[in-house]
Amino acid sequence: MGVNSNRVEHFASHDSAIEETMQIHAVQLPPHQTTLHKLRHRVSEIFFPDDPLHRFKNQTRFKKFLLALQYLFPIFHWAPNYNLTLLRSDLISGLTIASLAIPQGISYAKLANLPPILGLYSSFVPPLIYSLLGSSRHLGVGPVSIASLVMGSMLSDKISYTQEPILYLGLAFTATFFAGVFQASLGILRLGFVIDFLSKATLVGFTGGAAIIVSLQQLKGLLGIVHFTSKMQIIPVTISVFKQRHEWSWQTILLGFGFLVFLLTTRHISLRKPKLFWVSAAAPLTSVILSTILVFLLRNKTHQISVIGHLPKGVNPPSANMLYFNGPYLALAIKTGIITGILSLTEGIAVGRTFASLKNYQVDGNKEMMAIGLMNIAGSCSSCYVTTGSFSRSAVNYNAGAQTTVSNIIMAAAVLVTLLFLMPLFYYTPNVVLAAIIITAVIGLIDYQSAYKLWKVDKLDFLACLCSFFGVLFISVPLGLGIAVIISVLKILLHVTRPNTLVLGNIPGTQIFHNINQYKKALRVPSFLILAVESPIYFANSTYLQERILRWVREEEEHIKANNGAPLKCIILDMTAVTATDTSGLDTLCELRKMLEKRSLEFVLANPVGNVMEKLHKSNILDSFGLKGVYLTVGEAVTDISSIWKAQP
């Protein structure tokens, strides 16, 4: 009882001290705008938040043409200032990533159940296209493990790549074409927010699960197994490994694990000492060269070690005639293309922005979508499969000192030389080394530190991560990704339909009101219940908010009764965080006022933002609230209403 009387005295003295100095401000309506102007503004905010046309204002026709050319082809922006110093840096980095791209390309093509040569084709044409259209200076373009895995698992689930290789190859090119169309469409229509539904939590779980599946699949190569399951779940893969024990080859195991230890050691060295990045970058090509020489010298004694075999010389043959635009497998190609397109686009943009932030320049997301999409469309017509910005190549490119996208041109040139003159040298390259390269590349995708951080920070994000992880491991790669996306969408719906509401209290000696649970010094104001809603109020949550606010009122009355406090007279709704409302939200506010009025309780609003205030005015709801129904701040509401009560007899 004594504590409550002290609080009342505190607020009484506090109110009397500020009543004379505080001016009650009227809440203003926003400037009048036509419906067309509002629509234009809204569309601009949704699709053009970066205002891409601002650079064209007040420019001459020639300047506008030059700016448009630079926007569509970023190479025209930096090419006039290119010099020998930049070329030297790009030459070193281009040759460095080529040493990584060649063995990775061959390995990732096998991961997608495609001929190994396609990995090199995909490291030649797409980087050239990107160097003209892309805005990232450090993105190393080529095949990536996740997209290769997803394409391989989705297509091989319906089509046998051994029994129908031509059909399988055509569907891979068709899926690449639709991936490119989808990616470019997102960029042209400025719909990049679509890929935001793949949250970081989803991707952490997905890539971790996919990395484990990829690694287990490579046991076929590491152990020398010939007959292996084509399924991509952990249980069938594990069963197949032990079921085919009689096919294990000690020669293959010795060679494979020897080079796997070598690759993992070089990776560890580069992680511990970033300046030695070239150690892990050169390790894959070194492994290919050493293992090829070893198998060639011992070819009469190593019959059980399978090798790549013949790879055709020459540049990319055209493949536009192999695209399927009708028939029973068109839906499969479209679905595979969209899923691999989303994954590769997410990885490419994330990698590009990561390295751009390190060098303090900006990567245009929509421009990147168009660049990646167009290079995949071109790639599908030139015997390439889905490509994007690879994290491993980009990291090597960045550490090697790349300055512009010329590094991609240098890499493509090195791949071209390989395609034209060096293909016979890969005949004796053992498949087991390619398996070791893949395992080393994907093992870094298992990001347990991010998973632990998700657990500490957000349990719902961690749940999405787990569902994605176990979905990939035990169900399938595409379904695991689908489950994770569904959980992410459900999380959004949960936040939308069940927004946060809280009780505010006054911090003594100030006109600041904050959450009483967050700030222990914040005190309840006698006879007032001050509530805040931290979301828009509209049809999806209006019923919930009405019920929750009435529950807050009931709980406050019970609290007052238990503590013998001053009776509740007024409920103030702080609308600072209510960024929008609709007719359902307006009806809810009106209904709340009527329900509380029947219980002899005042209901007032504080600080409604511009568009909310405009809708309150146009709906005539303000008339029912009266002159003293809306205040600019909670502090002014408390002061003014308290003074009115004191003035009453």
XYZ file of C-alpha atoms in Angstrom:
649
model
C 0.000 0.000 0.000
C 2.846 2.369 0.857
C 4.589 1.702 -2.461
C 1.444 2.467 -4.441
C 0.854 5.740 -2.532
C 4.450 6.766 -3.259
C 3.891 6.111 -6.957
C 0.705 8.170 -6.936
C 2.516 11.021 -5.185
C 5.343 10.776 -7.705
C 3.003 11.088 -10.681
C 0.929 13.799 -9.030
C 4.004 15.953 -8.401
C 5.389 15.078 -11.823
C 2.152 16.047 -13.596
C 1.856 19.352 -11.723
C 5.438 20.221 -12.656
C 4.915 19.773 -16.366
C 1.298 20.884 -16.782
C 2.268 24.530 -16.944
C 5.096 24.016 -19.434
C 3.730 21.287 -21.704
C 1.814 22.345 -24.766
C -0.697 19.887 -26.188
C -0.045 19.529 -29.916
C -2.701 18.641 -32.454
C -2.121 15.609 -34.663
C -1.817 16.812 -38.252
C -3.075 15.123 -41.392
C -0.476 14.422 -44.114
C -0.493 16.659 -47.225
C -3.278 15.841 -49.650
C -2.250 13.536 -52.509
C -4.263 12.172 -55.402
C -4.891 8.429 -55.679
C -2.695 8.282 -58.786
C 0.186 9.981 -56.968
C -0.125 7.552 -54.038
C -0.175 4.585 -56.419
C 2.906 5.847 -58.253
C 4.738 6.367 -54.965
C 3.794 2.900 -53.714
C 4.851 1.175 -56.935
C 8.107 3.133 -56.902
C 8.846 2.043 -53.330
C 8.135 -1.611 -54.168
C 9.968 -1.951 -57.478
C 12.410 0.979 -57.562
C 13.681 1.569 -54.005
C 17.112 2.514 -55.382
C 15.661 5.038 -57.895
C 17.776 3.775 -60.839
C 16.796 6.723 -63.066
C 18.129 9.441 -60.749
C 21.444 9.589 -62.644
C 19.632 10.525 -65.884
C 18.096 13.724 -64.492
C 19.286 16.992 -66.047
C 21.642 15.237 -68.474
C 22.161 15.767 -72.206
C 20.969 13.166 -74.713
C 24.492 11.900 -75.353
C 25.185 11.679 -71.631
C 21.928 9.799 -71.096
C 22.877 7.355 -73.862
C 26.321 6.843 -72.302
C 24.817 6.314 -68.834
C 22.290 3.811 -70.234
C 25.107 1.926 -71.948
C 27.098 1.845 -68.703
C 24.036 0.677 -66.780
C 23.308 -2.190 -69.187
C 26.971 -3.075 -69.765
C 29.060 -2.156 -66.680
C 32.224 -2.940 -68.642
C 31.814 0.450 -70.381
C 32.001 2.121 -66.968
C 35.457 0.885 -65.982
C 37.028 -0.037 -69.342
C 38.089 3.570 -70.288
C 40.239 3.743 -67.133
C 41.719 0.258 -67.447
C 45.518 0.091 -67.368
C 48.453 -2.329 -67.224
C 48.570 -2.285 -63.421
C 44.974 -3.508 -63.236
C 45.663 -6.047 -65.976
C 48.577 -7.515 -64.036
C 46.375 -8.038 -60.962
C 43.553 -9.505 -63.043
C 45.957 -11.758 -64.949
C 47.334 -13.274 -61.737
C 43.885 -13.761 -60.202
C 42.403 -15.094 -63.465
C 45.100 -17.761 -63.835
C 44.757 -18.621 -60.148
C 41.005 -19.238 -60.322
C 41.486 -21.138 -63.601
C 43.638 -23.632 -61.695
C 40.661 -24.127 -59.375
C 37.943 -23.894 -62.043
C 39.252 -26.696 -64.270
C 39.212 -29.533 -61.695
C 36.067 -28.124 -60.035
C 34.242 -27.905 -63.359
C 34.967 -31.545 -64.182
C 34.007 -32.634 -60.654
C 30.756 -30.676 -60.430
C 29.586 -31.913 -63.835
C 29.925 -35.469 -62.543
C 28.001 -34.385 -59.454
C 25.122 -33.382 -61.762
C 25.461 -36.767 -63.565
C 26.598 -34.934 -66.698
C 29.628 -35.599 -68.946
C 32.744 -34.080 -67.304
C 33.477 -31.941 -70.358
C 30.321 -29.900 -69.647
C 31.970 -28.569 -66.505
C 34.705 -27.012 -68.643
C 32.221 -25.737 -71.211
C 30.347 -24.072 -68.327
C 33.566 -22.420 -67.183
C 34.166 -20.844 -70.598
C 31.060 -19.164 -72.076
C 29.198 -17.963 -68.907
C 32.220 -16.081 -67.436
C 32.599 -14.197 -70.727
C 28.916 -13.178 -70.700
C 29.121 -12.136 -67.053
C 32.227 -10.020 -67.612
C 30.152 -7.833 -69.955
C 26.946 -7.648 -67.889
C 27.894 -8.217 -64.240
C 28.463 -5.494 -61.664
C 30.640 -7.463 -59.211
C 34.399 -7.118 -59.629
C 35.249 -10.261 -57.698
C 32.582 -12.823 -58.589
C 34.176 -15.993 -59.968
C 31.617 -17.552 -62.315
C 31.118 -21.253 -63.008
C 29.312 -24.407 -61.858
C 28.598 -24.707 -58.125
C 28.068 -27.764 -55.960
C 24.540 -27.073 -54.671
C 22.991 -26.315 -58.075
C 24.820 -29.322 -59.561
C 23.550 -31.574 -56.801
C 19.943 -30.358 -57.080
C 19.883 -30.661 -60.853
C 21.391 -34.137 -60.710
C 19.006 -35.376 -58.018
C 15.837 -33.912 -59.585
C 16.527 -35.115 -63.119
C 17.905 -38.546 -62.194
C 14.843 -39.144 -60.022
C 12.778 -39.339 -63.250
C 15.317 -40.066 -66.005
C 18.233 -42.509 -65.998
C 21.382 -40.727 -67.132
C 22.965 -44.071 -68.072
C 20.043 -45.531 -70.043
C 18.832 -42.301 -71.685
C 21.894 -40.002 -71.775
C 20.689 -37.873 -74.721
C 17.300 -37.159 -73.113
C 18.977 -36.453 -69.769
C 21.442 -34.054 -71.388
C 18.665 -32.237 -73.262
C 16.636 -31.820 -70.080
C 19.710 -30.439 -68.284
C 20.136 -27.800 -71.005
C 16.382 -27.064 -70.959
C 16.402 -26.673 -67.168
C 19.353 -24.286 -67.536
C 17.405 -22.287 -70.132
C 14.369 -21.924 -67.849
C 16.630 -21.093 -64.892
C 18.081 -18.259 -66.959
C 14.661 -17.032 -68.107
C 13.407 -17.048 -64.518
C 16.490 -15.244 -63.202
C 16.496 -12.607 -65.944
C 12.740 -12.046 -65.515
C 13.208 -11.343 -61.810
C 15.831 -8.742 -62.686
C 13.916 -7.112 -65.528
C 10.661 -6.963 -63.537
C 12.620 -5.980 -60.394
C 11.118 -8.836 -58.385
C 14.252 -9.711 -56.463
C 12.346 -9.827 -53.193
C 11.028 -13.252 -54.311
C 14.351 -14.891 -53.431
C 14.216 -13.324 -49.964
C 11.862 -16.131 -48.952
C 14.983 -18.273 -48.799
C 16.073 -17.029 -45.398
C 19.587 -17.484 -44.083
C 18.301 -20.069 -41.608
C 16.787 -22.069 -44.462
C 19.974 -21.929 -46.504
C 22.205 -22.883 -43.563
C 20.191 -26.054 -43.010
C 19.797 -26.811 -46.698
C 23.450 -26.388 -47.614
C 24.564 -28.359 -44.551
C 22.278 -31.267 -45.404
C 23.211 -31.113 -49.080
C 26.917 -31.074 -48.196
C 26.524 -34.281 -46.177
C 24.562 -35.960 -48.982
C 27.161 -34.867 -51.545
C 29.990 -36.165 -49.361
C 28.280 -39.521 -48.844
C 27.597 -39.815 -52.571
C 31.334 -39.403 -53.200
C 32.010 -42.583 -51.226
C 31.237 -44.338 -54.509
C 34.370 -42.791 -55.981
C 36.484 -42.933 -52.821
C 35.832 -46.648 -52.284
C 35.817 -47.661 -55.947
C 32.196 -48.889 -55.951
C 30.785 -49.554 -59.422
C 27.127 -50.297 -58.670
C 25.807 -47.526 -56.440
C 22.356 -46.173 -55.621
C 21.120 -43.133 -57.525
C 18.969 -42.038 -54.566
C 19.918 -38.906 -52.636
C 18.775 -39.756 -49.098
C 21.138 -40.640 -46.275
C 19.670 -44.080 -45.502
C 19.740 -45.557 -49.062
C 23.219 -44.105 -49.636
C 24.586 -45.572 -46.385
C 22.985 -48.959 -47.100
C 24.445 -48.977 -50.617
C 27.951 -48.251 -49.287
C 27.982 -51.303 -47.004
C 25.930 -53.516 -49.313
C 28.612 -53.211 -52.008
C 31.567 -53.989 -49.730
C 32.749 -56.626 -52.175
C 33.383 -53.847 -54.735
C 35.646 -51.816 -52.463
C 39.105 -51.346 -53.994
C 42.054 -50.939 -51.640
C 44.032 -49.179 -54.376
C 41.258 -46.631 -54.895
C 40.816 -46.163 -51.134
C 44.534 -45.573 -50.618
C 44.779 -43.086 -53.461
C 41.520 -41.293 -52.613
C 42.069 -40.848 -48.902
C 45.676 -39.849 -49.486
C 44.651 -36.958 -51.716
C 41.674 -36.149 -49.469
C 44.048 -35.668 -46.531
C 46.276 -33.513 -48.748
C 43.349 -31.316 -49.873
C 41.942 -30.936 -46.355
C 45.405 -30.047 -45.026
C 45.894 -27.309 -47.618
C 42.390 -26.000 -46.875
C 43.224 -25.876 -43.160
C 46.458 -24.007 -43.860
C 44.656 -21.372 -45.942
C 41.960 -20.936 -43.290
C 44.529 -20.458 -40.541
C 46.697 -18.124 -42.641
C 44.615 -16.237 -45.253
C 47.757 -14.916 -46.965
C 48.455 -18.500 -48.014
C 45.145 -18.715 -49.914
C 47.019 -19.923 -53.002
C 47.910 -23.164 -51.210
C 44.310 -24.412 -51.195
C 43.561 -22.748 -54.537
C 46.335 -24.661 -56.298
C 45.726 -27.924 -54.416
C 42.899 -29.302 -56.661
C 44.852 -28.847 -59.903
C 47.991 -30.164 -58.208
C 46.031 -33.233 -57.088
C 44.711 -33.801 -60.603
C 48.185 -33.515 -62.133
C 49.921 -35.736 -59.564
C 47.207 -38.396 -59.542
C 47.065 -38.463 -63.354
C 50.836 -38.941 -63.596
C 50.725 -41.622 -60.897
C 47.937 -43.609 -62.543
C 49.591 -43.268 -65.965
C 52.915 -44.608 -64.659
C 51.197 -47.490 -62.825
C 48.497 -48.077 -65.461
C 49.390 -51.761 -65.790
C 48.935 -52.291 -62.031
C 45.939 -50.046 -61.287
C 43.154 -51.565 -63.395
C 40.658 -51.213 -60.542
C 41.054 -47.415 -60.374
C 38.469 -45.881 -62.733
C 39.603 -42.926 -64.818
C 37.787 -40.128 -66.656
C 38.717 -41.471 -70.060
C 38.402 -39.659 -73.356
C 37.318 -36.007 -73.292
C 36.614 -34.357 -76.656
C 38.793 -31.437 -77.730
C 37.301 -28.210 -79.009
C 35.088 -25.349 -77.864
C 31.458 -25.557 -76.828
C 29.239 -27.145 -79.491
C 25.804 -25.525 -79.980
C 22.987 -27.146 -78.026
C 19.926 -25.024 -78.890
C 18.591 -27.942 -80.949
C 18.566 -30.127 -77.812
C 16.182 -27.913 -75.816
C 12.777 -29.461 -75.043
C 9.807 -27.112 -75.255
C 7.115 -29.788 -75.372
C 6.587 -33.387 -74.378
C 6.011 -35.201 -71.062
C 9.243 -33.983 -69.419
C 8.751 -30.251 -69.977
C 7.258 -29.746 -66.493
C 10.245 -31.533 -64.924
C 12.681 -29.273 -66.811
C 10.794 -26.121 -65.769
C 10.592 -27.189 -62.118
C 14.272 -28.139 -62.039
C 15.200 -24.878 -63.738
C 13.253 -22.691 -61.316
C 14.608 -24.420 -58.187
C 18.221 -24.480 -59.377
C 17.759 -20.923 -60.654
C 16.612 -19.678 -57.255
C 19.444 -21.446 -55.438
C 22.158 -20.292 -57.828
C 20.787 -16.748 -57.865
C 20.725 -16.603 -54.077
C 24.306 -17.838 -53.854
C 25.574 -15.576 -56.635
C 24.060 -12.370 -55.245
C 25.063 -13.204 -51.667
C 28.663 -13.893 -52.701
C 28.829 -10.767 -54.872
C 27.523 -8.531 -52.099
C 29.839 -10.105 -49.536
C 33.011 -9.215 -51.435
C 31.615 -5.867 -52.597
C 31.140 -4.852 -48.969
C 34.787 -5.707 -48.240
C 35.915 -3.307 -50.988
C 33.242 -0.679 -50.283
C 31.402 -0.723 -53.605
C 27.802 -1.558 -54.459
C 26.396 -4.535 -56.339
C 23.053 -3.944 -58.046
C 20.896 -6.988 -57.209
C 18.515 -6.572 -60.162
C 21.415 -6.089 -62.560
C 23.056 -9.237 -61.184
C 19.847 -11.190 -61.757
C 19.759 -10.090 -65.379
C 23.470 -10.870 -65.856
C 23.258 -14.339 -64.282
C 20.001 -15.062 -66.120
C 21.312 -14.022 -69.539
C 24.531 -15.982 -69.111
C 22.506 -19.115 -68.291
C 20.256 -18.575 -71.314
C 23.360 -18.233 -73.493
C 24.930 -21.198 -71.710
C 21.947 -23.464 -72.384
C 22.485 -22.872 -76.130
C 26.239 -23.606 -75.908
C 26.393 -26.921 -74.010
C 26.554 -25.391 -70.497
C 24.468 -26.163 -67.451
C 23.452 -23.878 -64.560
C 26.236 -21.531 -63.453
C 26.500 -18.694 -60.964
C 29.016 -16.960 -58.724
C 30.967 -19.597 -56.801
C 32.011 -18.744 -53.258
C 35.274 -20.708 -53.463
C 36.283 -19.182 -56.808
C 35.244 -15.697 -55.688
C 37.231 -16.003 -52.455
C 40.322 -17.053 -54.406
C 39.676 -14.291 -56.946
C 39.408 -11.693 -54.165
C 42.487 -12.900 -52.291
C 44.509 -13.053 -55.518
C 43.920 -9.328 -56.006
C 41.295 -9.186 -58.769
C 40.356 -5.626 -59.700
C 37.726 -6.078 -62.439
C 35.763 -8.787 -64.246
C 38.711 -9.178 -66.616
C 39.823 -11.921 -64.213
C 36.838 -13.947 -65.497
C 37.972 -13.319 -69.072
C 41.487 -14.533 -68.197
C 40.011 -17.627 -66.538
C 37.836 -18.318 -69.607
C 40.901 -17.927 -71.834
C 42.809 -20.483 -69.735
C 39.856 -22.874 -69.974
C 39.774 -22.292 -73.745
C 43.436 -23.288 -74.054
C 42.651 -26.392 -72.005
C 39.688 -27.275 -74.234
C 41.695 -26.825 -77.429
C 45.015 -28.444 -76.545
C 45.105 -30.164 -73.137
C 42.089 -32.505 -73.079
C 44.048 -35.718 -73.841
C 46.077 -35.133 -70.667
C 42.968 -35.804 -68.543
C 42.463 -39.337 -69.903
C 44.149 -41.001 -66.907
C 42.755 -38.635 -64.276
C 41.208 -40.917 -61.623
C 37.584 -40.328 -60.640
C 38.547 -40.862 -57.011
C 40.498 -37.576 -57.012
C 37.454 -35.741 -58.374
C 35.449 -37.211 -55.482
C 38.066 -35.941 -53.017
C 37.939 -32.465 -54.599
C 34.133 -32.362 -54.264
C 34.223 -33.447 -50.609
C 36.824 -30.789 -49.797
C 34.786 -28.117 -51.573
C 31.433 -28.910 -49.932
C 32.672 -29.644 -46.427
C 32.968 -25.903 -45.844
C 29.217 -25.579 -46.443
C 28.476 -27.288 -43.115
C 28.209 -24.113 -41.068
C 27.645 -25.392 -37.538
C 28.619 -22.022 -36.042
C 25.727 -20.278 -37.820
C 23.367 -23.052 -36.688
C 24.469 -22.555 -33.077
C 23.982 -18.788 -33.431
C 20.466 -19.389 -34.760
C 19.705 -21.494 -31.680
C 20.919 -18.728 -29.382
C 19.171 -15.863 -31.177
C 15.954 -17.194 -32.719
C 14.467 -20.623 -31.975
C 12.022 -20.410 -34.909
C 14.885 -19.771 -37.302
C 16.706 -22.736 -35.787
C 13.584 -24.883 -36.325
C 13.497 -23.849 -40.000
C 17.194 -24.707 -40.232
C 16.660 -28.167 -38.678
C 13.663 -28.950 -40.880
C 15.632 -27.989 -43.967
C 18.625 -30.027 -42.819
C 16.730 -33.223 -41.965
C 14.373 -32.795 -44.913
C 17.330 -32.900 -47.296
C 18.941 -35.830 -45.464
C 15.907 -38.092 -45.095
C 13.341 -37.039 -47.732
C 14.911 -35.399 -50.790
C 16.854 -32.309 -51.759
C 13.964 -30.372 -53.420
C 11.377 -31.425 -50.828
C 13.741 -30.530 -47.994
C 14.102 -27.083 -49.488
C 10.328 -26.829 -49.956
C 9.679 -27.744 -46.313
C 12.108 -25.083 -45.154
C 10.484 -22.427 -47.356
C 7.036 -23.379 -46.026
C 8.286 -23.042 -42.437
C 9.801 -19.642 -43.259
C 6.488 -18.482 -44.752
C 4.615 -19.803 -41.704
C 7.002 -17.815 -39.525
C 6.145 -14.659 -41.480
C 2.416 -15.408 -41.127
C 2.881 -15.985 -37.399
C 4.484 -12.561 -36.983
C 1.795 -10.954 -39.148
C -1.226 -12.562 -37.512
C 0.088 -12.544 -33.939
C 1.941 -9.243 -33.558
C 3.668 -8.186 -30.373
C 1.710 -6.075 -27.876
C 3.133 -4.632 -24.678
C 2.386 -2.457 -21.680
C 4.259 0.837 -21.390
C 5.319 2.608 -18.226
C 6.846 5.994 -17.511
C 10.547 6.396 -16.742
C 10.553 8.734 -13.700
C 11.593 12.324 -14.340
C 11.003 12.080 -18.102
C 8.245 12.060 -20.680
C 9.570 8.730 -21.987
C 7.321 5.650 -21.966
C 8.769 2.185 -22.495
C 8.019 -1.500 -22.076
C 7.713 -2.230 -18.347
C 9.245 -5.690 -18.826
C 12.284 -4.343 -20.646
C 12.863 -1.306 -18.409
C 12.480 -2.129 -14.728
C 12.501 1.587 -13.844
C 9.404 2.193 -15.977
C 6.380 2.593 -13.691
C 2.712 2.099 -14.407
C 0.782 5.372 -14.501
C -2.133 5.249 -11.991
C -5.578 4.964 -13.639
C -3.966 4.515 -17.081
C -3.242 1.405 -19.139
C -0.805 2.332 -21.901
C -0.502 -0.267 -24.647
C 1.644 -0.428 -27.780
C 1.154 -2.534 -30.912
C 4.275 -3.321 -32.920
C 2.756 -4.031 -36.335
C 0.200 -2.803 -38.856
C -3.437 -3.349 -37.838
C -5.368 -5.004 -40.641
C -7.642 -7.913 -41.519
C -5.073 -10.640 -40.718
C -4.601 -9.592 -37.089
C -7.488 -7.258 -36.196
C -9.563 -9.909 -34.371
C -6.523 -11.116 -32.440
C -5.556 -7.577 -31.424
C -9.079 -6.808 -30.233
C -9.110 -9.921 -28.048
C -5.562 -9.301 -26.793
C -6.237 -5.670 -25.849
C -9.389 -6.668 -23.952
C -7.330 -9.304 -22.155
C -4.735 -6.657 -21.232
C -7.573 -4.569 -19.774
C -8.883 -7.516 -17.753
C -5.412 -8.400 -16.453
C -4.754 -4.751 -15.537
C -8.002 -4.564 -13.557
C -7.059 -7.774 -11.734
C -3.603 -6.330 -11.014
C -5.140 -3.116 -9.652
C -7.558 -5.053 -7.473
C -4.790 -7.270 -6.074
C -2.610 -4.246 -5.240
C -5.395 -1.854 -4.089
C -4.394 0.604 -6.792
C -6.259 3.522 -8.312
C -9.189 2.373 -10.483
C -8.572 2.094 -14.217
C -10.100 4.975 -16.164
C -8.277 5.278 -19.492
C -6.580 3.067 -22.096
C -4.015 4.746 -24.350
C -2.994 2.920 -27.519
C 0.465 4.007 -28.701
C 0.370 3.691 -32.511
C 3.945 4.770 -33.184
C 4.804 1.334 -34.627
C 1.471 0.866 -36.431
C 2.732 1.613 -39.923
C -0.502 0.835 -41.785
C -4.138 -0.133 -41.376
C -7.139 -1.106 -43.481
C -10.932 -1.079 -43.101
C -10.839 -4.132 -40.817
C -8.287 -2.418 -38.588
C -10.366 0.757 -38.479
C -13.485 -1.229 -37.568
C -11.516 -2.926 -34.781
C -10.498 0.443 -33.278
C -14.093 1.626 -33.464
C -15.404 -1.560 -31.838
C -12.798 -1.352 -29.087
C -13.820 2.220 -28.286
C -17.501 1.200 -28.020
C -16.770 -1.854 -25.865
C -14.539 0.087 -23.497
C -16.981 2.996 -23.346
C -19.682 0.600 -22.106
C -17.323 -0.250 -19.261
C -16.873 3.479 -18.476
C -13.314 3.449 -19.794
C -11.810 6.078 -22.074
C -9.945 4.889 -25.174
C -7.531 7.287 -26.873
C -4.897 6.978 -29.583
C -1.372 8.362 -29.507
C 0.866 9.263 -32.427
C -0.861 7.644 -35.436
C 1.466 7.890 -38.445
C 0.554 9.818 -41.605
C -1.318 7.256 -43.701
C -3.063 5.790 -40.628
C -4.182 9.258 -39.567
C -5.462 9.913 -43.074
C -7.574 6.751 -43.040
C -8.911 7.552 -39.576
C -9.978 10.938 -40.911
C -11.546 9.688 -44.148
C -13.474 6.924 -42.387
C -14.994 9.511 -39.952
C -13.826 7.411 -37.002
C -12.150 10.484 -35.527
C -15.610 11.994 -35.025
C -16.510 9.178 -32.649
C -13.256 9.625 -30.732
C -13.909 13.335 -30.276
C -11.510 16.244 -29.862
C -9.608 14.570 -27.027
C -9.398 11.141 -28.660
C -6.069 11.488 -30.516
C -2.775 12.851 -29.146
C 0.650 13.440 -30.601
C 2.501 11.595 -27.806
C 1.681 9.343 -24.888
C 3.138 11.950 -22.533
C 0.768 14.653 -23.790
C -2.176 12.258 -23.537
C -1.384 11.392 -19.908
C -0.848 15.045 -18.950
C -3.943 16.399 -20.704
C -6.325 13.674 -19.526
C -5.000 13.944 -15.950
C -5.586 17.705 -15.972
C -9.155 17.201 -17.228
C -9.834 14.750 -14.407
C -8.492 17.229 -11.842
C -10.661 20.001 -13.260
C -13.778 17.894 -12.879
C -15.718 18.442 -9.604
